[in-house]
């Protein structure tokens, strides 16, 4: 008989196991793992407790969207990890979820901090190009102003057929600030040892709607709130429709030891391999970029 999961209103805590190849849906224990991504959103809307480890079984494919609530702490971050025998990573397959903001990403962290994500694959391929993302870490009127410590380490994001539009809101991985009610930014965001491949339109990026300052002609409404302690290192970024890696609205970001190949492969607009804009003190060090295309007409937009 299938188990009924956690009681309504109780936060998930400790080690929570997910095996989307399981026959029956369980209670999140290792003996009786969850088998649906929706099980990570308990009835009653209780957030994940600090220090929770979400463990996905190696080789299993979970269809749908990873969307939870809750933040960790400096001493007890929330972690997403793989478990079980073998070397195959677990897969979160968004199956083409699309739309503006959180609804259009396969793996979403919305107004959350102190998270570490390792050893998973994320895909999000739909029937036709649309605004969609693989991994989207987003702040939207986050009440604590600055969100801290989000680490993506040794993950794969692939097969995201986003829209080729000038807004550049379709990405493999994007850290994004949107909304204007609360001043928001990120501190301590790291993407390392990861692969972003066959993605449209951009590969690995930061962006913020709170970006105006006199240097870019926004003297009447300055609200430049830079991300800080951004580190993108040792990532393999290839077969990208547009830009490979972009640092926006950041201070003293570090981009080190990344490899970008076969970039700007499909976009009709302006693109570059790795670049930065509206940021101060960005360090590019030891990166390699090869085979960035310039398609006819891509000097516009």
mmCIF file of N, CA, C and O in Angstrom, residues 70-143:
data_model
loop_
_atom_site.group_PDB
_atom_site.id
_atom_site.type_symbol
_atom_site.label_atom_id
_atom_site.label_comp_id
_atom_site.label_asym_id
_atom_site.label_seq_id
_atom_site.Cartn_x
_atom_site.Cartn_y
_atom_site.Cartn_z
ATOM 1 N N UNK A 70 11.723 27.642 1.529
ATOM 2 C CA UNK A 70 12.578 27.451 2.685
ATOM 3 C C UNK A 70 14.027 27.750 2.388
ATOM 4 O O UNK A 70 14.504 27.565 1.267
ATOM 5 N N UNK A 71 14.741 28.223 3.399
ATOM 6 C CA UNK A 71 16.152 28.561 3.291
ATOM 7 C C UNK A 71 16.938 27.866 4.386
ATOM 8 O O UNK A 71 16.399 27.531 5.447
ATOM 9 N N UNK A 72 18.208 27.683 4.119
ATOM 10 C CA UNK A 72 19.104 27.188 5.138
ATOM 11 C C UNK A 72 19.677 28.329 5.959
ATOM 12 O O UNK A 72 19.171 29.462 5.941
ATOM 13 N N UNK A 73 20.740 28.033 6.658
ATOM 14 C CA UNK A 73 21.472 29.027 7.445
ATOM 15 C C UNK A 73 22.956 28.846 7.151
ATOM 16 O O UNK A 73 23.359 27.838 6.557
ATOM 17 N N UNK A 74 23.807 29.786 7.581
ATOM 18 C CA UNK A 74 25.234 29.590 7.358
ATOM 19 C C UNK A 74 25.757 28.274 7.927
ATOM 20 O O UNK A 74 26.620 27.623 7.322
ATOM 21 N N UNK A 75 25.259 27.876 9.083
ATOM 22 C CA UNK A 75 25.719 26.631 9.706
ATOM 23 C C UNK A 75 25.003 25.403 9.172
ATOM 24 O O UNK A 75 25.515 24.282 9.312
ATOM 25 N N UNK A 76 23.829 25.586 8.563
ATOM 26 C CA UNK A 76 23.016 24.443 8.133
ATOM 27 C C UNK A 76 22.325 24.755 6.813
ATOM 28 O O UNK A 76 21.116 24.993 6.763
ATOM 29 N N UNK A 77 23.084 24.771 5.701
ATOM 30 C CA UNK A 77 22.445 25.001 4.401
ATOM 31 C C UNK A 77 21.551 23.833 4.011
ATOM 32 O O UNK A 77 21.697 22.717 4.521
ATOM 33 N N UNK A 78 20.630 24.091 3.113
ATOM 34 C CA UNK A 78 19.845 23.028 2.492
ATOM 35 C C UNK A 78 20.655 22.505 1.303
ATOM 36 O O UNK A 78 21.187 23.290 0.512
ATOM 37 N N UNK A 79 20.738 21.178 1.172
ATOM 38 C CA UNK A 79 21.557 20.583 0.113
ATOM 39 C C UNK A 79 20.722 19.665 -0.771
ATOM 40 O O UNK A 79 19.835 18.966 -0.286
ATOM 41 N N UNK A 80 21.041 19.669 -2.052
ATOM 42 C CA UNK A 80 20.499 18.719 -3.022
ATOM 43 C C UNK A 80 21.661 17.853 -3.482
ATOM 44 O O UNK A 80 22.671 18.368 -3.980
ATOM 45 N N UNK A 81 21.511 16.528 -3.325
ATOM 46 C CA UNK A 81 22.608 15.596 -3.569
ATOM 47 C C UNK A 81 22.092 14.350 -4.290
ATOM 48 O O UNK A 81 20.873 14.159 -4.410
ATOM 49 N N UNK A 82 22.996 13.499 -4.731
ATOM 50 C CA UNK A 82 22.646 12.209 -5.322
ATOM 51 C C UNK A 82 22.966 11.094 -4.340
ATOM 52 O O UNK A 82 23.868 11.220 -3.507
ATOM 53 N N UNK A 83 22.214 9.995 -4.444
ATOM 54 C CA UNK A 83 22.516 8.824 -3.616
ATOM 55 C C UNK A 83 22.314 7.562 -4.444
ATOM 56 O O UNK A 83 21.703 7.584 -5.510
ATOM 57 N N UNK A 84 22.821 6.456 -3.923
ATOM 58 C CA UNK A 84 22.624 5.171 -4.574
ATOM 59 C C UNK A 84 23.832 4.725 -5.360
ATOM 60 O O UNK A 84 24.800 5.475 -5.565
ATOM 61 N N UNK A 85 23.806 3.489 -5.854
ATOM 62 C CA UNK A 85 24.955 2.915 -6.564
ATOM 63 C C UNK A 85 25.093 3.475 -7.970
ATOM 64 O O UNK A 85 24.158 4.038 -8.539
ATOM 65 N N UNK A 86 26.283 3.275 -8.540
ATOM 66 C CA UNK A 86 26.530 3.684 -9.909
ATOM 67 C C UNK A 86 27.038 5.103 -10.008
ATOM 68 O O UNK A 86 27.279 5.782 -9.005
ATOM 69 N N UNK A 87 27.204 5.555 -11.251
ATOM 70 C CA UNK A 87 27.731 6.891 -11.495
ATOM 71 C C UNK A 87 26.744 7.790 -12.225
ATOM 72 O O UNK A 87 26.988 8.984 -12.370
ATOM 73 N N UNK A 88 25.626 7.241 -12.706
ATOM 74 C CA UNK A 88 24.646 8.065 -13.402
ATOM 75 C C UNK A 88 24.041 9.087 -12.452
ATOM 76 O O UNK A 88 23.648 8.756 -11.328
ATOM 77 N N UNK A 89 23.943 10.310 -12.943
ATOM 78 C CA UNK A 89 23.324 11.338 -12.118
ATOM 79 C C UNK A 89 21.800 11.225 -12.183
ATOM 80 O O UNK A 89 21.244 10.817 -13.203
ATOM 81 N N UNK A 90 21.114 11.625 -11.133
ATOM 82 C CA UNK A 90 19.662 11.776 -11.242
ATOM 83 C C UNK A 90 19.324 12.947 -12.158
ATOM 84 O O UNK A 90 20.103 13.902 -12.265
ATOM 85 N N UNK A 91 18.173 12.863 -12.824
ATOM 86 C CA UNK A 91 17.760 13.876 -13.796
ATOM 87 C C UNK A 91 16.463 14.531 -13.345
ATOM 88 O O UNK A 91 15.500 13.835 -12.971
ATOM 89 N N UNK A 92 16.437 15.852 -13.393
ATOM 90 C CA UNK A 92 15.195 16.608 -13.250
ATOM 91 C C UNK A 92 14.848 17.134 -14.636
ATOM 92 O O UNK A 92 15.562 17.973 -15.193
ATOM 93 N N UNK A 93 13.788 16.599 -15.216
ATOM 94 C CA UNK A 93 13.385 16.916 -16.588
ATOM 95 C C UNK A 93 12.165 17.818 -16.555
ATOM 96 O O UNK A 93 11.066 17.377 -16.206
ATOM 97 N N UNK A 94 12.366 19.078 -16.916
ATOM 98 C CA UNK A 94 11.256 20.028 -16.891
ATOM 99 C C UNK A 94 10.220 19.787 -17.962
ATOM 100 O O UNK A 94 9.101 20.312 -17.886
ATOM 101 N N UNK A 95 10.576 19.008 -18.998
ATOM 102 C CA UNK A 95 9.630 18.648 -20.054
ATOM 103 C C UNK A 95 8.997 19.861 -20.717
ATOM 104 O O UNK A 95 7.816 19.852 -21.078
ATOM 105 N N UNK A 96 9.786 20.945 -20.852
ATOM 106 C CA UNK A 96 9.311 22.088 -21.616
ATOM 107 C C UNK A 96 8.502 23.104 -20.844
ATOM 108 O O UNK A 96 7.836 23.941 -21.474
ATOM 109 N N UNK A 97 8.544 23.098 -19.509
ATOM 110 C CA UNK A 97 7.834 24.152 -18.780
ATOM 111 C C UNK A 97 8.346 25.502 -19.268
ATOM 112 O O UNK A 97 9.538 25.690 -19.501
ATOM 113 N N UNK A 98 7.442 26.453 -19.445
ATOM 114 C CA UNK A 98 7.835 27.726 -20.031
ATOM 115 C C UNK A 98 7.010 28.840 -19.407
ATOM 116 O O UNK A 98 5.976 28.620 -18.780
ATOM 117 N N UNK A 99 7.493 30.051 -19.603
ATOM 118 C CA UNK A 99 6.801 31.214 -19.086
ATOM 119 C C UNK A 99 7.773 32.182 -18.456
ATOM 120 O O UNK A 99 8.954 31.890 -18.248
ATOM 121 N N UNK A 100 7.295 33.366 -18.145
ATOM 122 C CA UNK A 100 8.127 34.401 -17.560
ATOM 123 C C UNK A 100 8.354 34.115 -16.084
ATOM 124 O O UNK A 100 7.425 33.896 -15.321
ATOM 125 N N UNK A 101 9.574 34.101 -15.653
ATOM 126 C CA UNK A 101 9.870 33.925 -14.235
ATOM 127 C C UNK A 101 9.914 32.481 -13.818
ATOM 128 O O UNK A 101 10.238 31.575 -14.585
ATOM 129 N N UNK A 102 9.537 32.250 -12.546
ATOM 130 C CA UNK A 102 9.727 30.944 -11.926
ATOM 131 C C UNK A 102 8.947 29.835 -12.619
ATOM 132 O O UNK A 102 9.386 28.678 -12.616
ATOM 133 N N UNK A 103 7.820 30.148 -13.210
ATOM 134 C CA UNK A 103 7.025 29.087 -13.824
ATOM 135 C C UNK A 103 7.697 28.494 -15.045
ATOM 136 O O UNK A 103 7.295 27.426 -15.520
ATOM 137 N N UNK A 104 8.740 29.145 -15.570
ATOM 138 C CA UNK A 104 9.352 28.682 -16.801
ATOM 139 C C UNK A 104 10.705 28.034 -16.630
ATOM 140 O O UNK A 104 11.492 28.019 -17.580
ATOM 141 N N UNK A 105 11.003 27.491 -15.448
ATOM 142 C CA UNK A 105 12.300 26.848 -15.229
ATOM 143 C C UNK A 105 12.096 25.458 -14.659
ATOM 144 O O UNK A 105 11.162 25.211 -13.887
ATOM 145 N N UNK A 106 12.994 24.553 -15.003
ATOM 146 C CA UNK A 106 12.890 23.187 -14.497
ATOM 147 C C UNK A 106 13.294 23.102 -13.032
ATOM 148 O O UNK A 106 12.709 22.333 -12.257
ATOM 149 N N UNK A 107 14.299 23.880 -12.639
ATOM 150 C CA UNK A 107 14.787 23.881 -11.251
ATOM 151 C C UNK A 107 14.795 25.329 -10.786
ATOM 152 O O UNK A 107 15.501 26.165 -11.357
ATOM 153 N N UNK A 108 14.008 25.630 -9.749
ATOM 154 C CA UNK A 108 13.811 27.013 -9.316
ATOM 155 C C UNK A 108 14.146 27.158 -7.837
ATOM 156 O O UNK A 108 13.703 26.355 -7.008
ATOM 157 N N UNK A 109 14.918 28.192 -7.532
ATOM 158 C CA UNK A 109 15.029 28.686 -6.163
ATOM 159 C C UNK A 109 14.506 30.115 -6.183
ATOM 160 O O UNK A 109 15.095 30.993 -6.815
ATOM 161 N N UNK A 110 13.396 30.355 -5.510
ATOM 162 C CA UNK A 110 12.740 31.656 -5.520
ATOM 163 C C UNK A 110 12.743 32.234 -4.109
ATOM 164 O O UNK A 110 12.134 31.677 -3.198
ATOM 165 N N UNK A 111 13.455 33.344 -3.925
ATOM 166 C CA UNK A 111 13.562 33.999 -2.617
ATOM 167 C C UNK A 111 14.066 33.032 -1.551
ATOM 168 O O UNK A 111 13.528 32.951 -0.441
ATOM 169 N N UNK A 112 15.119 32.310 -1.891
ATOM 170 C CA UNK A 112 15.724 31.330 -0.991
ATOM 171 C C UNK A 112 17.233 31.554 -0.929
ATOM 172 O O UNK A 112 17.834 32.045 -1.881
ATOM 173 N N UNK A 113 17.844 31.185 0.177
ATOM 174 C CA UNK A 113 19.280 31.361 0.355
ATOM 175 C C UNK A 113 19.857 30.207 1.164
ATOM 176 O O UNK A 113 19.134 29.407 1.749
ATOM 177 N N UNK A 114 21.185 30.145 1.155
ATOM 178 C CA UNK A 114 21.930 29.069 1.813
ATOM 179 C C UNK A 114 21.491 27.701 1.282
ATOM 180 O O UNK A 114 20.980 26.850 1.993
ATOM 181 N N UNK A 115 21.732 27.531 -0.029
ATOM 182 C CA UNK A 115 21.476 26.283 -0.728
ATOM 183 C C UNK A 115 22.756 25.828 -1.419
ATOM 184 O O UNK A 115 23.521 26.650 -1.941
ATOM 185 N N UNK A 116 22.947 24.513 -1.463
ATOM 186 C CA UNK A 116 24.046 23.900 -2.196
ATOM 187 C C UNK A 116 23.489 22.740 -3.011
ATOM 188 O O UNK A 116 22.818 21.864 -2.455
ATOM 189 N N UNK A 117 23.753 22.752 -4.306
ATOM 190 C CA UNK A 117 23.185 21.765 -5.232
ATOM 191 C C UNK A 117 24.338 21.075 -5.954
ATOM 192 O O UNK A 117 25.174 21.752 -6.578
ATOM 193 N N UNK A 118 24.360 19.738 -5.907
ATOM 194 C CA UNK A 118 25.474 18.992 -6.485
ATOM 195 C C UNK A 118 24.984 17.734 -7.213
ATOM 196 O O UNK A 118 23.976 17.136 -6.831
ATOM 197 N N UNK A 119 25.693 17.364 -8.251
ATOM 198 C CA UNK A 119 25.616 16.019 -8.846
ATOM 199 C C UNK A 119 24.268 15.677 -9.460
ATOM 200 O O UNK A 119 23.844 14.519 -9.423
ATOM 201 N N UNK A 120 23.566 16.666 -10.044
ATOM 202 C CA UNK A 120 22.305 16.380 -10.721
ATOM 203 C C UNK A 120 22.384 16.853 -12.170
ATOM 204 O O UNK A 120 23.267 17.624 -12.550
ATOM 205 N N UNK A 121 21.436 16.372 -12.982
ATOM 206 C CA UNK A 121 21.235 16.845 -14.348
ATOM 207 C C UNK A 121 19.885 17.548 -14.407
ATOM 208 O O UNK A 121 18.898 17.064 -13.835
ATOM 209 N N UNK A 122 19.840 18.670 -15.119
ATOM 210 C CA UNK A 122 18.590 19.402 -15.334
ATOM 211 C C UNK A 122 18.392 19.590 -16.829
ATOM 212 O O UNK A 122 19.310 20.046 -17.533
ATOM 213 N N UNK A 123 17.210 19.239 -17.325
ATOM 214 C CA UNK A 123 16.858 19.475 -18.725
ATOM 215 C C UNK A 123 15.519 20.191 -18.777
ATOM 216 O O UNK A 123 14.725 20.151 -17.830
ATOM 217 N N UNK A 124 15.243 20.840 -19.920
ATOM 218 C CA UNK A 124 13.941 21.493 -20.080
ATOM 219 C C UNK A 124 13.687 21.735 -21.566
ATOM 220 O O UNK A 124 13.808 22.848 -22.071
ATOM 221 N N UNK A 125 13.321 20.678 -22.252
ATOM 222 C CA UNK A 125 13.118 20.741 -23.700
ATOM 223 C C UNK A 125 11.633 20.639 -24.024
ATOM 224 O O UNK A 125 10.959 19.692 -23.617
ATOM 225 N N UNK A 126 11.144 21.639 -24.770
ATOM 226 C CA UNK A 126 9.745 21.660 -25.169
ATOM 227 C C UNK A 126 9.564 21.378 -26.646
ATOM 228 O O UNK A 126 10.529 21.203 -27.396
ATOM 229 N N UNK A 127 8.297 21.364 -27.082
ATOM 230 C CA UNK A 127 8.002 21.072 -28.481
ATOM 231 C C UNK A 127 8.480 22.183 -29.411
ATOM 232 O O UNK A 127 8.812 21.933 -30.573
ATOM 233 N N UNK A 128 8.501 23.423 -28.912
ATOM 234 C CA UNK A 128 8.927 24.567 -29.711
ATOM 235 C C UNK A 128 9.643 25.555 -28.801
ATOM 236 O O UNK A 128 9.412 25.565 -27.588
ATOM 237 N N UNK A 129 10.522 26.393 -29.343
ATOM 238 C CA UNK A 129 11.204 27.381 -28.509
ATOM 239 C C UNK A 129 10.206 28.302 -27.793
ATOM 240 O O UNK A 129 9.176 28.692 -28.350
ATOM 241 N N UNK A 130 10.524 28.630 -26.549
ATOM 242 C CA UNK A 130 9.706 29.529 -25.742
ATOM 243 C C UNK A 130 10.586 30.056 -24.616
ATOM 244 O O UNK A 130 11.701 29.578 -24.415
ATOM 245 N N UNK A 131 10.108 31.052 -23.885
ATOM 246 C CA UNK A 131 10.878 31.523 -22.748
ATOM 247 C C UNK A 131 10.934 30.428 -21.691
ATOM 248 O O UNK A 131 9.922 30.048 -21.121
ATOM 249 N N UNK A 132 12.115 29.895 -21.458
ATOM 250 C CA UNK A 132 12.291 28.840 -20.471
ATOM 251 C C UNK A 132 13.744 28.796 -20.014
ATOM 252 O O UNK A 132 14.639 29.259 -20.702
ATOM 253 N N UNK A 133 13.951 28.238 -18.834
ATOM 254 C CA UNK A 133 15.272 28.126 -18.241
ATOM 255 C C UNK A 133 15.495 26.715 -17.734
ATOM 256 O O UNK A 133 14.535 25.974 -17.464
ATOM 257 N N UNK A 134 16.771 26.357 -17.584
ATOM 258 C CA UNK A 134 17.111 25.128 -16.892
ATOM 259 C C UNK A 134 17.067 25.351 -15.393
ATOM 260 O O UNK A 134 16.164 24.888 -14.702
ATOM 261 N N UNK A 135 18.042 26.114 -14.870
ATOM 262 C CA UNK A 135 18.098 26.476 -13.462
ATOM 263 C C UNK A 135 17.924 27.985 -13.357
ATOM 264 O O UNK A 135 18.660 28.749 -13.997
ATOM 265 N N UNK A 136 16.960 28.409 -12.540
ATOM 266 C CA UNK A 136 16.727 29.830 -12.304
ATOM 267 C C UNK A 136 16.747 30.080 -10.804
ATOM 268 O O UNK A 136 15.942 29.523 -10.054
ATOM 269 N N UNK A 137 17.700 30.911 -10.372
ATOM 270 C CA UNK A 137 17.775 31.335 -8.975
ATOM 271 C C UNK A 137 17.353 32.798 -8.961
ATOM 272 O O UNK A 137 18.050 33.656 -9.502
ATOM 273 N N UNK A 138 16.207 33.088 -8.350
ATOM 274 C CA UNK A 138 15.578 34.388 -8.547
ATOM 275 C C UNK A 138 15.158 35.024 -7.225
ATOM 276 O O UNK A 138 14.669 34.346 -6.314
ATOM 277 N N UNK A 139 15.343 36.331 -7.163
ATOM 278 C CA UNK A 139 14.787 37.144 -6.091
ATOM 279 C C UNK A 139 13.725 38.056 -6.673
ATOM 280 O O UNK A 139 13.947 38.710 -7.698
ATOM 281 N N UNK A 140 12.581 38.078 -5.993
ATOM 282 C CA UNK A 140 11.501 38.970 -6.405
ATOM 283 C C UNK A 140 10.897 39.572 -5.145
ATOM 284 O O UNK A 140 10.144 38.924 -4.427
ATOM 285 N N UNK A 141 11.307 40.809 -4.853
ATOM 286 C CA UNK A 141 10.867 41.483 -3.632
ATOM 287 C C UNK A 141 11.171 40.636 -2.396
ATOM 288 O O UNK A 141 10.334 40.454 -1.507
ATOM 289 N N UNK A 142 12.389 40.137 -2.353
ATOM 290 C CA UNK A 142 12.884 39.338 -1.229
ATOM 291 C C UNK A 142 12.963 40.228 0.011
ATOM 292 O O UNK A 142 13.648 41.257 -0.007
ATOM 293 N N UNK A 143 12.299 39.898 1.110
ATOM 294 C CA UNK A 143 12.183 40.834 2.234
ATOM 295 C C UNK A 143 13.485 41.102 2.965
ATOM 296 O O UNK A 143 13.605 42.137 3.637
#
